[in-house]
Structures are given as structure tokens and as C-alpha cells.
């Protein structure tokens, strides 16, 4: 079921260090031609200069759920970056989202081995440190089905985001599933609610939305856009527990 015809896409923000900008772009373009068809470097916003907004942006977006996902060295790398490369993925459907997210994850890991010093998924606004990105890529390598969807979701979706009444996910559309909203009445522990959100997402991938809604007495509703960019809108709605 889809509440919109919008097709989400990946937007990757990659920060360069000492490696010359031209060399970074050549390396990334070579990787795109090798294993990431449909991806492209965004020449409009990529720049051979540091962006003084990045330290704050990465601080806001960094993963606060997985212990050790971010280190002091990662923070320093962001602060010392010398260039920015944006990479755009192809528009995705629910059926091919995991495949493209796996490619995006592989591309991030590849660039971190070849001159990129920090990476952020712009589509949901989530950043991990270098070691966490690479660990997720290793977890995804060679996998299929739910075993592939999970590391891709953990790599590119952000949770938990909070309101007065709920904690919820942002970015599950990047693996072709609805967001999950968990009411704060279930727990006052944000990490516990985040774990619940992840559990429900895993169940959706393995059992399907209808089974999860029935089992948990939940509702599937449209979700308001959480960004001005249409590609940040989840066309598959949100499961309200």
C-alpha cells in the first residue's frame, strides 16, 4: 500500500580530508560505474572547500542509539574536512529499495577506504562514525531478504525522534516500509522504545504489514512530510502502535 507516488532516493553527504577533491570525485565515479548504476555525483552542491555547517549538522544527525557509533576521532574528522561530495541515488520503489540501499551502503564503505573521512545519509539525516559504517557494510555483505534489509535500515534511518506523545523513526522508506510510531505511554526509556521500533520494523520485513497490524493492534496511517524535500516523505505511511 502506498499513500503517495513519490519515489524516495538516497542523498549521501561525503566529507573529504587530505585527498584532493578531483581525486575523490574520480574514485567515487569509478565506483559508481563499477557497482552503483543509477547513482551520480551532484555537481551543483559538491564543492572543493570545507563547509562550516558540517560540524553542527553531523552533531545533530549522529547515531545516538548504537553504543560506540560515534567517536572523538570521527568528530575531529568532520571538523577538519576540506571538501564535500554529494551523491544521489536513483528513485526507488518498495520492491527495489533494499537493493539500492545495499548499494548505497557499499558505496559509503568504499569511499571511507578511499579518502572520505566522514559520511552522512541526508535522506533521513543520520550519521555514523567510520567504524560503524564499515561494520554495517560487512553485516550486509552477501546477505539477502530480511538479513540484508536490517543493516541497510540501521545505516540510513534515524530513530528515535520525539514528540510529546510518541517516539518514531525517520527513513524506513529507504528500505520500502512504513515508519513506526511508539507511544511514550509504553515506556519512559527512549532506548527501549527505539528497540521496539526496530523490532516492529523487522517484523514488517519478515511477516508483512497486515500481519503486524493485526498482531499488535496497530494502525497504518499516512505520515506528514518531515522535510521540504519530497524525497524525505515516506509514501508508505506510518504504523501507529
Coordinates of N, CA and C in Angstrom, one line a residue:
X1 N 0.8 -1.2 0.0 CA 0.0 0.0 0.0 C 0.9 1.2 0.0
X2 N 0.5 2.2 -0.8 CA 1.2 3.5 -0.8 C 0.3 4.6 -0.7
X3 N 0.6 5.7 0.0 CA -0.2 6.9 0.2 C 0.3 8.0 -0.8
X4 N 1.3 7.7 -1.6 CA 1.9 8.7 -2.4 C 2.6 8.0 -3.6
X5 N 2.7 8.8 -4.7 CA 3.5 8.3 -5.8 C 5.0 8.7 -5.7
X6 N 5.3 9.4 -4.7 CA 6.7 9.9 -4.5 C 7.6 8.6 -4.4
X7 N 8.7 8.7 -5.1 CA 9.7 7.6 -5.1 C 11.0 8.2 -4.3
X8 N 11.3 7.7 -3.1 CA 12.4 8.2 -2.4 C 13.7 7.9 -3.1
X9 N 14.7 8.6 -2.7 CA 16.1 8.3 -3.2 C 17.1 8.6 -2.1
X10 N 18.3 8.1 -2.3 CA 19.4 8.4 -1.3 C 20.1 9.6 -1.7
X11 N 20.4 10.4 -0.7 CA 21.3 11.5 -0.9 C 22.4 11.3 0.2
X12 N 23.7 11.1 -0.3 CA 24.8 10.8 0.6 C 25.7 12.1 0.6
X13 N 26.0 12.4 1.8 CA 27.0 13.6 2.1 C 28.3 13.0 2.5
X14 N 29.3 13.2 1.7 CA 30.6 12.6 2.0 C 31.7 13.7 2.1
X15 N 32.4 13.7 3.2 CA 33.4 14.7 3.5 C 34.8 14.2 3.2
X16 N 35.5 15.0 2.4 CA 36.9 14.6 2.1 C 37.9 15.2 3.0
X17 N 39.0 14.6 3.2 CA 40.1 15.0 4.0 C 41.3 15.5 3.2
X18 N 42.4 14.9 3.3 CA 43.6 15.3 2.6 C 43.6 15.0 1.1
X19 N 42.9 14.0 0.7 CA 42.9 13.6 -0.7 C 42.3 14.7 -1.5
X20 N 42.9 15.1 -2.6 CA 42.4 16.2 -3.5 C 41.0 15.9 -3.9
X21 N 40.2 17.0 -4.0 CA 38.8 16.9 -4.4 C 38.6 16.1 -5.8
X22 N 39.4 16.5 -6.7 CA 39.3 15.9 -8.0 C 39.6 14.4 -8.0
X23 N 40.5 14.0 -7.1 CA 40.8 12.6 -7.0 C 39.6 11.8 -6.3
X24 N 39.0 12.5 -5.3 CA 37.9 11.9 -4.7 C 36.7 11.7 -5.7
X25 N 36.5 12.7 -6.5 CA 35.4 12.5 -7.5 C 35.7 11.5 -8.5
X26 N 36.9 11.3 -8.9 CA 37.3 10.3 -9.8 C 37.1 8.9 -9.2
X27 N 37.5 8.8 -7.9 CA 37.3 7.5 -7.3 C 35.9 7.1 -7.1
X28 N 35.1 8.1 -6.7 CA 33.6 7.8 -6.5 C 33.0 7.5 -7.8
X29 N 33.3 8.3 -8.9 CA 32.7 8.0 -10.2 C 33.1 6.6 -10.7
X30 N 34.3 6.2 -10.4 CA 34.8 4.8 -10.8 C 34.0 3.8 -10.1
X31 N 33.7 4.0 -8.8 CA 32.9 3.1 -8.0 C 31.5 3.0 -8.5
X32 N 30.9 4.2 -8.9 CA 29.5 4.2 -9.4 C 29.5 3.4 -10.7
X33 N 30.5 3.5 -11.6 CA 30.5 2.8 -12.8 C 30.7 1.3 -12.6
X34 N 31.4 1.0 -11.5 CA 31.7 -0.4 -11.2 C 30.5 -1.2 -10.6
X35 N 29.8 -0.6 -9.6 CA 28.8 -1.4 -8.9 C 27.6 -0.6 -8.4
X36 N 27.5 0.7 -8.8 CA 26.4 1.5 -8.3 C 25.6 2.2 -9.5
X37 N 25.1 1.4 -10.4 CA 24.4 2.1 -11.6 C 23.2 2.9 -11.1
X38 N 23.0 4.0 -11.7 CA 21.9 4.9 -11.3 C 22.3 6.0 -10.3
X39 N 23.4 5.8 -9.6 CA 23.9 6.8 -8.7 C 24.7 7.8 -9.5
X40 N 24.8 9.0 -8.9 CA 25.5 10.1 -9.6 C 26.0 11.1 -8.6
X41 N 27.1 11.7 -8.9 CA 27.7 12.8 -8.1 C 26.9 14.1 -8.4
X42 N 26.5 14.8 -7.4 CA 25.7 16.0 -7.6 C 26.8 17.2 -7.7
X43 N 26.9 17.6 -9.0 CA 27.9 18.7 -9.2 C 27.5 20.0 -8.7
X44 N 26.2 20.2 -8.5 CA 25.7 21.5 -8.1 C 26.1 21.9 -6.7
X45 N 26.0 20.9 -5.7 CA 26.3 21.3 -4.3 C 27.6 20.7 -3.8
X46 N 28.2 19.8 -4.5 CA 29.6 19.3 -4.1 C 30.6 20.5 -4.3
X47 N 31.5 20.5 -3.4 CA 32.5 21.7 -3.5 C 33.9 21.3 -3.0
X48 N 34.8 21.9 -3.6 CA 36.2 21.7 -3.2 C 36.6 22.7 -2.1
X49 N 35.9 22.7 -1.0 CA 36.1 23.6 0.1 C 35.3 23.1 1.3
X50 N 35.8 23.4 2.5 CA 35.1 22.9 3.7 C 33.8 23.7 3.8
X51 N 32.8 23.1 4.5 CA 31.5 23.7 4.8 C 31.4 23.9 6.3
X52 N 31.3 25.1 6.7 CA 31.4 25.3 8.2 C 30.1 24.9 8.9
X53 N 29.1 24.5 8.2 CA 27.8 24.0 8.8 C 27.9 22.5 9.2
X54 N 29.0 21.8 8.7 CA 29.0 20.4 8.8 C 29.2 19.9 10.3
X55 N 30.0 20.6 11.1 CA 30.2 20.1 12.5 C 28.8 20.1 13.2
X56 N 28.0 21.1 13.1 CA 26.7 21.1 13.7 C 25.8 20.1 13.1
X57 N 25.8 20.0 11.8 CA 24.9 19.1 11.1 C 25.2 17.6 11.5
X58 N 26.5 17.2 11.5 CA 26.8 15.9 12.0 C 26.5 15.6 13.4
X59 N 26.7 16.7 14.3 CA 26.4 16.5 15.7 C 24.9 16.3 15.9
X60 N 24.1 17.0 15.1 CA 22.6 16.8 15.2 C 22.2 15.4 14.7
X61 N 22.9 15.0 13.7 CA 22.4 13.7 13.0 C 23.1 12.5 13.5
X62 N 24.1 12.5 14.3 CA 24.9 11.3 14.6 C 24.0 10.3 15.4
X63 N 24.3 9.1 15.1 CA 23.5 7.9 15.7 C 23.8 7.9 17.2
X64 N 22.7 8.0 18.0 CA 22.8 8.0 19.4 C 22.2 6.7 20.0
X65 N 21.9 5.8 19.2 CA 21.3 4.5 19.6 C 22.3 3.4 19.8
X66 N 23.2 3.3 18.8 CA 24.2 2.2 18.9 C 25.4 2.7 19.7
X67 N 25.7 2.0 20.7 CA 26.8 2.4 21.5 C 28.1 2.3 20.7
X68 N 28.9 3.4 20.8 CA 30.2 3.4 20.0 C 30.1 3.8 18.6
X69 N 28.9 4.2 18.2 CA 28.7 4.5 16.7 C 29.4 5.8 16.3
X70 N 29.8 6.6 17.3 CA 30.5 7.9 17.0 C 31.6 8.1 18.0
X71 N 32.8 8.5 17.5 CA 34.0 8.7 18.3 C 34.5 10.1 18.3
X72 N 35.4 10.4 19.1 CA 36.1 11.7 19.1 C 36.8 11.9 17.8
X73 N 37.4 10.8 17.3 CA 38.2 10.9 16.1 C 37.2 11.2 14.9
X74 N 36.0 10.7 14.9 CA 35.0 11.0 13.9 C 34.7 12.5 13.9
X75 N 34.5 13.0 15.2 CA 34.1 14.4 15.3 C 35.2 15.3 14.8
X76 N 36.5 14.9 15.1 CA 37.6 15.7 14.6 C 37.7 15.7 13.1
X77 N 37.4 14.5 12.5 CA 37.5 14.4 11.0 C 36.5 15.3 10.4
X78 N 35.3 15.4 11.0 CA 34.3 16.3 10.4 C 34.8 17.8 10.5
X79 N 35.3 18.1 11.7 CA 35.8 19.5 11.9 C 36.9 19.9 11.0
X80 N 37.7 18.9 10.6 CA 38.9 19.2 9.8 C 38.7 18.9 8.3
X81 N 37.5 18.6 7.9 CA 37.3 18.2 6.5 C 37.6 19.4 5.5
X82 N 38.0 19.0 4.3 CA 38.4 20.0 3.3 C 37.5 20.1 2.1
X83 N 36.6 19.1 1.9 CA 35.8 19.2 0.7 C 34.5 18.4 1.0
X84 N 33.5 18.6 0.2 CA 32.2 17.9 0.3 C 31.7 17.3 -1.0
X85 N 31.4 16.1 -1.0 CA 30.9 15.4 -2.2 C 29.5 14.9 -1.9
X86 N 28.5 15.3 -2.7 CA 27.1 14.8 -2.6 C 26.9 13.7 -3.7
X87 N 26.3 12.6 -3.3 CA 26.0 11.6 -4.3 C 24.5 11.3 -4.2
X88 N 23.8 11.2 -5.3 CA 22.4 11.0 -5.4 C 22.1 9.6 -5.9
X89 N 21.2 8.9 -5.3 CA 20.8 7.6 -5.7 C 19.6 7.7 -6.7
X90 N 19.3 6.6 -7.3 CA 18.1 6.6 -8.2 C 16.8 6.6 -7.4
X91 N 15.7 7.1 -8.0 CA 14.4 6.9 -7.3 C 14.1 5.5 -7.1
X92 N 13.5 5.2 -5.9 CA 13.3 3.8 -5.6 C 11.8 3.4 -5.4
X93 N 11.4 2.2 -5.6 CA 10.1 1.7 -5.2 C 10.3 0.8 -4.0
X94 N 9.2 0.4 -3.4 CA 9.2 -0.5 -2.3 C 9.9 -1.8 -2.6
X95 N 9.8 -2.2 -3.9 CA 10.3 -3.5 -4.3 C 11.9 -3.5 -4.5
X96 N 12.4 -2.3 -4.9 CA 13.9 -2.3 -5.1 C 14.6 -1.5 -4.1
X97 N 13.9 -1.0 -3.0 CA 14.6 -0.1 -2.1 C 15.7 -0.7 -1.4
X98 N 15.6 -2.0 -0.9 CA 16.7 -2.6 -0.2 C 17.9 -2.8 -1.1
X99 N 17.6 -3.2 -2.3 CA 18.7 -3.4 -3.2 C 19.6 -2.1 -3.4
X100 N 18.9 -1.0 -3.6 CA 19.6 0.3 -3.8 C 20.2 0.8 -2.5
X101 N 19.6 0.5 -1.4 CA 20.2 0.9 -0.1 C 21.4 0.1 0.2
X102 N 21.4 -1.2 -0.2 CA 22.6 -2.0 0.0 C 23.8 -1.5 -0.9
X103 N 23.4 -1.0 -2.1 CA 24.5 -0.4 -2.9 C 25.0 0.9 -2.3
X104 N 24.0 1.7 -1.8 CA 24.5 3.0 -1.1 C 25.4 2.7 0.0
X105 N 25.1 1.7 0.8 CA 25.9 1.3 2.0 C 27.3 0.8 1.5
X106 N 27.3 0.0 0.5 CA 28.6 -0.4 -0.1 C 29.4 0.7 -0.6
X107 N 28.7 1.7 -1.2 CA 29.4 2.9 -1.8 C 30.0 3.7 -0.6
X108 N 29.2 3.9 0.4 CA 29.8 4.7 1.6 C 31.0 4.0 2.1
X109 N 31.0 2.7 2.4 CA 32.1 2.0 2.9 C 33.3 2.1 2.0
X110 N 33.1 2.0 0.7 CA 34.2 2.1 -0.3 C 34.8 3.4 -0.2
X111 N 34.0 4.5 -0.2 CA 34.6 5.8 -0.1 C 35.4 6.1 1.2
X112 N 34.9 5.4 2.3 CA 35.7 5.6 3.5 C 37.0 4.9 3.5
X113 N 37.2 4.0 2.6 CA 38.5 3.4 2.4 C 39.4 4.1 1.4
X114 N 38.8 5.2 0.8 CA 39.5 5.8 -0.3 C 39.4 7.4 -0.3
X115 N 39.7 7.9 0.9 CA 39.8 9.3 1.0 C 38.7 10.1 1.7
X116 N 37.5 9.5 1.8 CA 36.4 10.2 2.5 C 36.6 9.9 4.0
X117 N 36.4 11.0 4.8 CA 36.7 10.9 6.3 C 35.4 10.9 7.1
X118 N 34.3 11.2 6.5 CA 33.0 11.1 7.3 C 31.9 11.0 6.3
X119 N 30.8 10.4 6.7 CA 29.6 10.2 5.8 C 28.3 10.4 6.6
X120 N 27.3 10.9 5.9 CA 26.0 11.1 6.4 C 25.0 10.8 5.4
X121 N 23.9 10.1 5.8 CA 22.8 9.9 4.9 C 21.8 11.1 5.0
X122 N 21.7 11.9 4.0 CA 20.9 13.1 4.1 C 19.4 12.8 4.0
X123 N 19.0 11.6 3.4 CA 17.6 11.4 3.2 C 16.8 11.3 4.5
X124 N 17.5 10.8 5.6 CA 16.8 10.8 6.9 C 17.6 11.6 7.9
X125 N 18.8 12.1 7.5 CA 19.6 12.8 8.4 C 20.2 12.0 9.5
X126 N 21.1 11.0 9.1 CA 21.7 10.2 10.1 C 23.2 10.0 9.7
X127 N 24.0 10.1 10.7 CA 25.5 10.0 10.5 C 26.0 8.9 11.5
X128 N 26.9 8.1 11.0 CA 27.7 7.2 11.8 C 29.2 7.5 11.7
X129 N 29.9 6.9 12.7 CA 31.4 7.0 12.6 C 31.9 6.0 11.6
X130 N 33.1 6.2 11.2 CA 33.7 5.3 10.2 C 33.6 3.8 10.5
X131 N 33.9 3.4 11.7 CA 33.9 2.0 12.0 C 32.5 1.5 12.0
X132 N 31.5 2.2 12.4 CA 30.1 1.8 12.4 C 29.6 1.6 11.0
X133 N 29.9 2.6 10.1 CA 29.6 2.4 8.7 C 30.1 1.1 8.1
X134 N 31.4 0.9 8.4 CA 32.1 -0.3 7.8 C 31.5 -1.6 8.4
X135 N 31.1 -1.6 9.7 CA 30.6 -2.8 10.3 C 29.2 -3.1 9.7
X136 N 28.4 -2.1 9.5 CA 27.1 -2.3 8.8 C 27.3 -2.8 7.4
X137 N 28.3 -2.3 6.7 CA 28.5 -2.8 5.4 C 29.0 -4.3 5.4
X138 N 29.8 -4.6 6.3 CA 30.2 -6.0 6.5 C 29.0 -6.9 6.8
X139 N 28.1 -6.4 7.7 CA 26.9 -7.2 8.0 C 26.0 -7.4 6.8
X140 N 25.9 -6.4 5.9 CA 25.1 -6.5 4.8 C 25.7 -7.4 3.7
X141 N 27.0 -7.5 3.6 CA 27.7 -8.2 2.5 C 27.3 -9.6 2.4
X142 N 26.8 -10.0 1.2 CA 26.4 -11.4 0.9 C 25.1 -11.8 1.4
X143 N 24.3 -10.8 2.0 CA 23.0 -11.2 2.6 C 21.9 -10.9 1.6
X144 N 20.7 -11.5 1.9 CA 19.5 -11.3 1.1 C 18.4 -11.1 2.1
X145 N 17.2 -10.7 1.6 CA 16.0 -10.7 2.4 C 16.1 -9.9 3.6
X146 N 15.5 -10.4 4.7 CA 15.5 -9.6 6.0 C 16.9 -9.4 6.5
X147 N 17.8 -10.3 6.3 CA 19.2 -10.2 6.8 C 19.9 -9.1 6.1
X148 N 19.5 -8.7 4.9 CA 20.1 -7.5 4.2 C 19.3 -6.3 4.5
X149 N 18.0 -6.3 4.7 CA 17.2 -5.1 5.0 C 17.6 -4.5 6.3
X150 N 17.9 -5.3 7.3 CA 18.2 -4.8 8.6 C 19.4 -3.9 8.7
X151 N 20.6 -4.3 8.2 CA 21.7 -3.4 8.3 C 21.5 -2.2 7.4
X152 N 20.8 -2.3 6.3 CA 20.5 -1.1 5.4 C 19.6 -0.1 6.2
X153 N 18.6 -0.7 6.9 CA 17.7 0.2 7.7 C 18.5 0.9 8.8
X154 N 19.3 0.1 9.5 CA 20.1 0.7 10.6 C 21.1 1.8 10.1
X155 N 21.6 1.6 8.9 CA 22.5 2.5 8.3 C 21.9 3.8 7.9
X156 N 20.7 3.8 7.4 CA 20.1 5.0 6.7 C 18.9 5.6 7.4
X157 N 18.3 4.9 8.4 CA 17.2 5.5 9.1 C 17.6 6.1 10.4
X158 N 16.8 7.1 10.9 CA 17.1 7.7 12.2 C 16.0 7.4 13.1
X159 N 16.4 7.1 14.3 CA 15.4 6.9 15.4 C 16.2 6.9 16.7
X160 N 15.5 7.3 17.8 CA 14.1 7.7 17.8 C 14.0 9.3 17.7
X161 N 13.0 9.8 17.0 CA 12.7 11.2 17.0 C 11.5 11.3 18.0
X162 N 11.5 12.4 18.7 CA 10.4 12.5 19.7 C 9.4 13.6 19.5
X163 N 8.2 13.4 19.9 CA 7.2 14.4 20.1 C 6.7 14.3 21.5
X164 N 5.7 15.0 21.9 CA 5.2 14.9 23.3 C 4.5 13.6 23.5
X165 N 4.0 12.9 22.5 CA 3.3 11.7 22.7 C 4.0 10.5 22.1
X166 N 4.9 10.6 21.2 CA 5.5 9.4 20.5 C 7.0 9.6 20.4
X167 N 7.6 8.4 20.2 CA 8.9 8.3 19.6 C 8.7 7.6 18.3
X168 N 9.5 8.0 17.2 CA 9.2 7.4 15.9 C 10.5 7.4 15.1
X169 N 10.4 6.7 14.0 CA 11.5 6.6 13.1 C 11.4 7.6 11.9
X170 N 12.5 7.9 11.3 CA 12.5 8.6 10.0 C 13.4 7.9 9.1
X171 N 12.9 7.5 7.9 CA 13.8 6.9 6.9 C 13.5 5.5 6.6
X172 N 12.5 4.9 7.2 CA 12.3 3.5 6.9 C 11.8 3.3 5.4
X173 N 11.4 4.4 4.8 CA 11.0 4.3 3.4 C 12.2 3.9 2.5
X174 N 13.4 4.1 3.0 CA 14.6 3.7 2.3 C 14.9 2.2 2.2
X175 N 14.1 1.5 2.9 CA 14.0 0.0 2.7 C 12.6 -0.5 2.4
X176 N 11.8 0.5 2.0 CA 10.5 0.2 1.4 C 9.4 -0.2 2.4
X177 N 9.5 0.3 3.7 CA 8.5 0.0 4.7 C 8.0 1.3 5.4
X178 N 6.8 1.3 6.1 CA 6.4 2.4 6.8 C 7.3 2.8 8.0
X179 N 7.1 4.0 8.4 CA 7.7 4.4 9.7 C 7.0 3.7 10.8
X180 N 7.5 3.7 12.0 CA 6.9 3.2 13.2 C 6.8 4.2 14.3
X181 N 5.6 4.4 14.8 CA 5.4 5.4 15.9 C 5.1 4.6 17.2
X182 N 5.8 4.8 18.2 CA 5.6 4.1 19.5 C 5.2 5.1 20.6
X183 N 4.0 5.0 21.2 CA 3.6 5.9 22.2 C 4.5 5.9 23.4
X184 N 4.7 7.0 24.0 CA 5.6 7.1 25.2 C 4.9 6.5 26.4
X185 N 3.6 6.2 26.3 CA 2.9 5.5 27.4 C 3.5 4.1 27.6
X186 N 4.1 3.5 26.6 CA 4.6 2.2 26.7 C 5.9 2.1 27.5
X187 N 6.7 3.2 27.6 CA 7.9 3.2 28.3 C 8.5 4.6 28.4
X188 N 9.2 4.9 29.5 CA 9.9 6.2 29.6 C 11.3 6.0 29.3
X189 N 11.7 4.9 28.7 CA 13.1 4.6 28.3 C 13.2 4.8 26.8
X190 N 13.9 5.8 26.3 CA 14.0 6.0 24.9 C 14.7 4.9 24.2
X191 N 15.7 4.3 24.7 CA 16.3 3.2 24.1 C 15.5 2.0 24.0
X192 N 14.6 1.8 25.0 CA 13.7 0.6 24.9 C 12.7 0.9 23.8
X193 N 12.2 2.1 23.7 CA 11.2 2.4 22.6 C 11.9 2.3 21.3
X194 N 13.1 2.7 21.2 CA 13.9 2.6 19.9 C 14.0 1.1 19.6
X195 N 14.3 0.2 20.5 CA 14.4 -1.2 20.3 C 13.1 -1.8 19.8
X196 N 12.0 -1.3 20.4 CA 10.6 -1.7 20.0 C 10.4 -1.3 18.5
X197 N 10.7 -0.1 18.2 CA 10.6 0.4 16.8 C 11.4 -0.5 15.8
X198 N 12.6 -0.9 16.2 CA 13.4 -1.8 15.4 C 12.7 -3.2 15.3
X199 N 12.2 -3.6 16.4 CA 11.6 -5.0 16.3 C 10.4 -5.0 15.4
X200 N 9.6 -4.0 15.5 CA 8.4 -3.9 14.6 C 8.8 -3.8 13.2
X201 N 9.9 -3.0 12.9 CA 10.4 -2.9 11.5 C 10.8 -4.3 11.0
X202 N 11.6 -5.0 11.8 CA 12.0 -6.4 11.4 C 10.8 -7.3 11.1
X203 N 9.7 -7.2 12.0 CA 8.5 -8.0 11.8 C 7.8 -7.6 10.4
X204 N 7.8 -6.3 10.1 CA 7.2 -5.9 8.8 C 7.9 -6.6 7.7
X205 N 9.2 -6.6 7.7 CA 10.0 -7.2 6.6 C 9.8 -8.7 6.5
X206 N 9.7 -9.4 7.6 CA 9.6 -10.8 7.6 C 8.2 -11.3 7.4
X207 N 7.2 -10.6 8.1 CA 5.8 -11.1 8.1 C 4.8 -10.3 7.3
X208 N 5.2 -9.1 6.9 CA 4.3 -8.2 6.1 C 3.5 -7.3 7.0
X209 N 3.1 -6.2 6.4 CA 2.4 -5.1 7.2 C 1.1 -5.6 7.8
X210 N 0.3 -6.4 7.0 CA -1.1 -6.8 7.5 C -0.9 -7.6 8.8
X211 N 0.0 -8.6 8.8 CA 0.2 -9.4 9.9 C 0.6 -8.7 11.2
X212 N 1.5 -7.7 11.0 CA 2.0 -6.9 12.1 C 0.9 -6.0 12.7
X213 N 0.1 -5.4 11.8 CA -1.0 -4.6 12.3 C -2.0 -5.4 13.1
X214 N -2.3 -6.6 12.6 CA -3.3 -7.5 13.3 C -2.7 -7.9 14.6
X215 N -1.5 -8.4 14.6 CA -0.8 -8.9 15.8 C -0.7 -7.9 16.9
X216 N -0.4 -6.7 16.5 CA -0.1 -5.6 17.5 C -1.3 -4.7 17.8
X217 N -2.4 -4.9 17.1 CA -3.5 -4.0 17.2 C -3.2 -2.6 16.8
X218 N -2.3 -2.4 15.8 CA -1.8 -1.1 15.3 C -2.6 -0.6 14.1
X219 N -2.4 0.6 13.8 CA -3.0 1.3 12.6 C -1.9 1.7 11.6
X220 N -2.3 1.7 10.3 CA -1.4 2.2 9.3 C -2.0 3.5 8.8
X221 N -1.3 4.6 9.0 CA -1.8 5.9 8.6 C -0.8 6.7 7.7
X222 N -1.3 7.7 7.0 CA -0.4 8.5 6.2 C 0.6 9.2 7.2
X223 N 1.7 9.6 6.7 CA 2.7 10.3 7.6 C 2.9 11.7 6.9
X224 N 2.9 12.7 7.8 CA 3.2 14.1 7.2 C 4.6 14.1 6.8
X225 N 4.9 14.9 5.7 CA 6.2 15.1 5.3 C 7.1 15.6 6.4
X226 N 8.3 15.1 6.5 CA 9.2 15.6 7.6 C 10.4 16.3 7.0
X227 N 10.2 16.9 5.8 CA 11.2 17.8 5.2 C 10.6 18.4 4.0
X228 N 11.2 19.5 3.6 CA 10.8 20.2 2.4 C 11.0 19.4 1.2
X229 N 12.0 18.6 1.2 CA 12.4 17.7 0.0 C 11.4 16.6 -0.1
X230 N 10.7 16.4 -1.2 CA 9.7 15.4 -1.4 C 10.3 14.0 -1.2
X231 N 11.6 13.8 -1.4 CA 12.2 12.5 -1.2 C 12.4 12.1 0.2
X232 N 12.2 13.0 1.2 CA 12.2 12.7 2.6 C 10.8 12.3 3.1
X233 N 9.9 12.3 2.2 CA 8.5 11.9 2.6 C 8.3 10.4 2.5
X234 N 7.8 9.7 3.5 CA 7.6 8.3 3.4 C 6.2 8.0 2.7
X235 N 6.3 7.5 1.5 CA 5.0 7.2 0.8 C 4.2 6.0 1.3
X236 N 4.9 5.2 2.2 CA 4.2 4.0 2.8 C 3.5 4.2 4.1
X237 N 3.5 5.5 4.6 CA 2.8 5.8 5.8 C 3.6 5.5 7.1
X238 N 2.8 5.3 8.1 CA 3.4 5.0 9.5 C 2.5 4.1 10.2
X239 N 3.1 3.1 10.9 CA 2.4 2.2 11.8 C 2.4 2.8 13.2
X240 N 1.2 3.0 13.6 CA 1.0 3.6 15.0 C 0.6 2.5 15.9
X241 N 1.5 2.2 16.9 CA 1.3 1.1 17.8 C 0.3 1.6 18.9

